[in-house]
mmCIF file of C-alpha atoms in Angstrom:
data_model
loop_
_atom_site.group_PDB
_atom_site.id
_atom_site.type_symbol
_atom_site.label_atom_id
_atom_site.label_comp_id
_atom_site.label_asym_id
_atom_site.label_seq_id
_atom_site.Cartn_x
_atom_site.Cartn_y
_atom_site.Cartn_z
ATOM 1 C CA MET A 1 116.600 86.569 67.288
ATOM 2 C CA ALA A 2 118.466 84.840 64.476
ATOM 3 C CA PHE A 3 118.479 85.560 60.760
ATOM 4 C CA TRP A 4 118.858 82.284 58.871
ATOM 5 C CA ILE A 5 119.514 81.679 55.160
ATOM 6 C CA LYS A 6 119.863 78.485 53.135
ATOM 7 C CA LEU A 7 122.330 78.311 50.262
ATOM 8 C CA THR A 8 124.301 75.842 48.187
ATOM 9 C CA PHE A 9 128.060 76.291 47.922
ATOM 10 C CA ASP A 10 130.487 73.753 46.411
ATOM 11 C CA ARG A 11 127.649 71.228 46.097
ATOM 12 C CA THR A 12 126.911 71.412 49.821
ATOM 13 C CA ILE A 13 123.762 72.890 51.351
ATOM 14 C CA TYR A 14 124.372 75.299 54.223
ATOM 15 C CA ILE A 15 121.866 76.785 56.633
ATOM 16 C CA ILE A 16 123.569 79.818 58.137
ATOM 17 C CA ASP A 17 122.651 82.263 60.892
ATOM 18 C CA LEU A 18 123.837 85.599 59.457
ATOM 19 C CA ASP A 19 123.892 87.056 62.966
ATOM 20 C CA ARG A 20 126.883 84.798 63.710
ATOM 21 C CA ILE A 21 128.972 86.050 60.765
ATOM 22 C CA ALA A 22 131.628 88.462 62.031
ATOM 23 C CA ALA A 23 132.421 90.142 58.712
ATOM 24 C CA PHE A 24 131.195 90.326 55.139
ATOM 25 C CA SER A 25 133.299 91.476 52.205
ATOM 26 C CA GLN A 26 132.749 92.305 48.569
ATOM 27 C CA THR A 27 135.219 90.968 46.029
ATOM 28 C CA SER A 28 136.559 92.985 43.112
ATOM 29 C CA ARG A 29 134.022 91.207 40.875
ATOM 30 C CA GLY A 30 131.112 92.246 43.095
ATOM 31 C CA ARG A 31 130.595 88.923 44.843
ATOM 32 C CA VAL A 32 129.815 88.836 48.550
ATOM 33 C CA ALA A 33 132.034 86.692 50.765
ATOM 34 C CA PHE A 34 132.021 85.661 54.419
ATOM 35 C CA GLY A 35 133.704 83.109 56.642
ATOM 36 C CA VAL A 36 131.683 80.393 58.309
ATOM 37 C CA PRO A 37 132.183 80.316 62.108
ATOM 38 C CA ASP A 38 134.180 77.309 63.327
ATOM 39 C CA GLU A 39 135.153 76.394 59.743
ATOM 40 C CA SER A 40 138.229 77.194 57.717
ATOM 41 C CA MET A 41 136.313 78.169 54.609
ATOM 42 C CA THR A 42 134.960 81.257 52.958
ATOM 43 C CA ILE A 43 131.614 81.203 51.183
ATOM 44 C CA VAL A 44 131.309 83.401 48.106
ATOM 45 C CA VAL A 45 127.845 84.324 46.792
ATOM 46 C CA ASN A 46 127.616 85.331 43.161
ATOM 47 C CA GLN A 47 124.838 87.712 42.081
ATOM 48 C CA GLN A 48 124.337 85.942 38.744
ATOM 49 C CA LYS A 49 124.239 82.389 40.141
ATOM 50 C CA ASP A 50 122.195 83.068 43.293
ATOM 51 C CA PRO A 51 120.525 86.484 43.012
ATOM 52 C CA ASP A 52 117.994 85.894 45.814
ATOM 53 C CA THR A 53 120.578 84.948 48.436
ATOM 54 C CA TYR A 54 122.903 87.691 47.221
ATOM 55 C CA GLN A 55 120.187 90.321 47.712
ATOM 56 C CA ILE A 56 119.172 88.900 51.103
ATOM 57 C CA ILE A 57 122.764 89.253 52.313
ATOM 58 C CA LEU A 58 123.084 92.809 50.970
ATOM 59 C CA ASN A 59 119.805 93.764 52.657
ATOM 60 C CA TYR A 60 120.888 92.109 55.898
ATOM 61 C CA VAL A 61 124.196 94.010 55.947
ATOM 62 C CA GLU A 62 122.501 97.332 55.216
ATOM 63 C CA ASN A 63 119.670 96.841 57.720
ATOM 64 C CA THR A 64 121.979 95.570 60.459
ATOM 65 C CA THR A 65 124.932 97.924 60.045
ATOM 66 C CA GLY A 66 123.705 100.843 57.964
ATOM 67 C CA HIS A 67 126.567 100.200 55.505
ATOM 68 C CA THR A 68 126.144 99.239 51.856
ATOM 69 C CA PHE A 69 128.394 97.580 49.318
ATOM 70 C CA ASN A 70 129.083 99.239 45.974
ATOM 71 C CA ASP A 71 127.126 97.620 43.158
#
């Protein structure tokens, strides 16, 4: 079962299966970042610019791993 999200990053629309992301990180400014499989780019989601996607990713990480990021 896949967990898909749709987001816009650098003026490009991505549809991403979060189950295929190997690692998520939180930047010093509280943004959530992850690498896209088979790409040489990192997507950064900002809470102020895209609060819905940001919260979906935080919920996904917590529900899937049991770990939470610091707010």
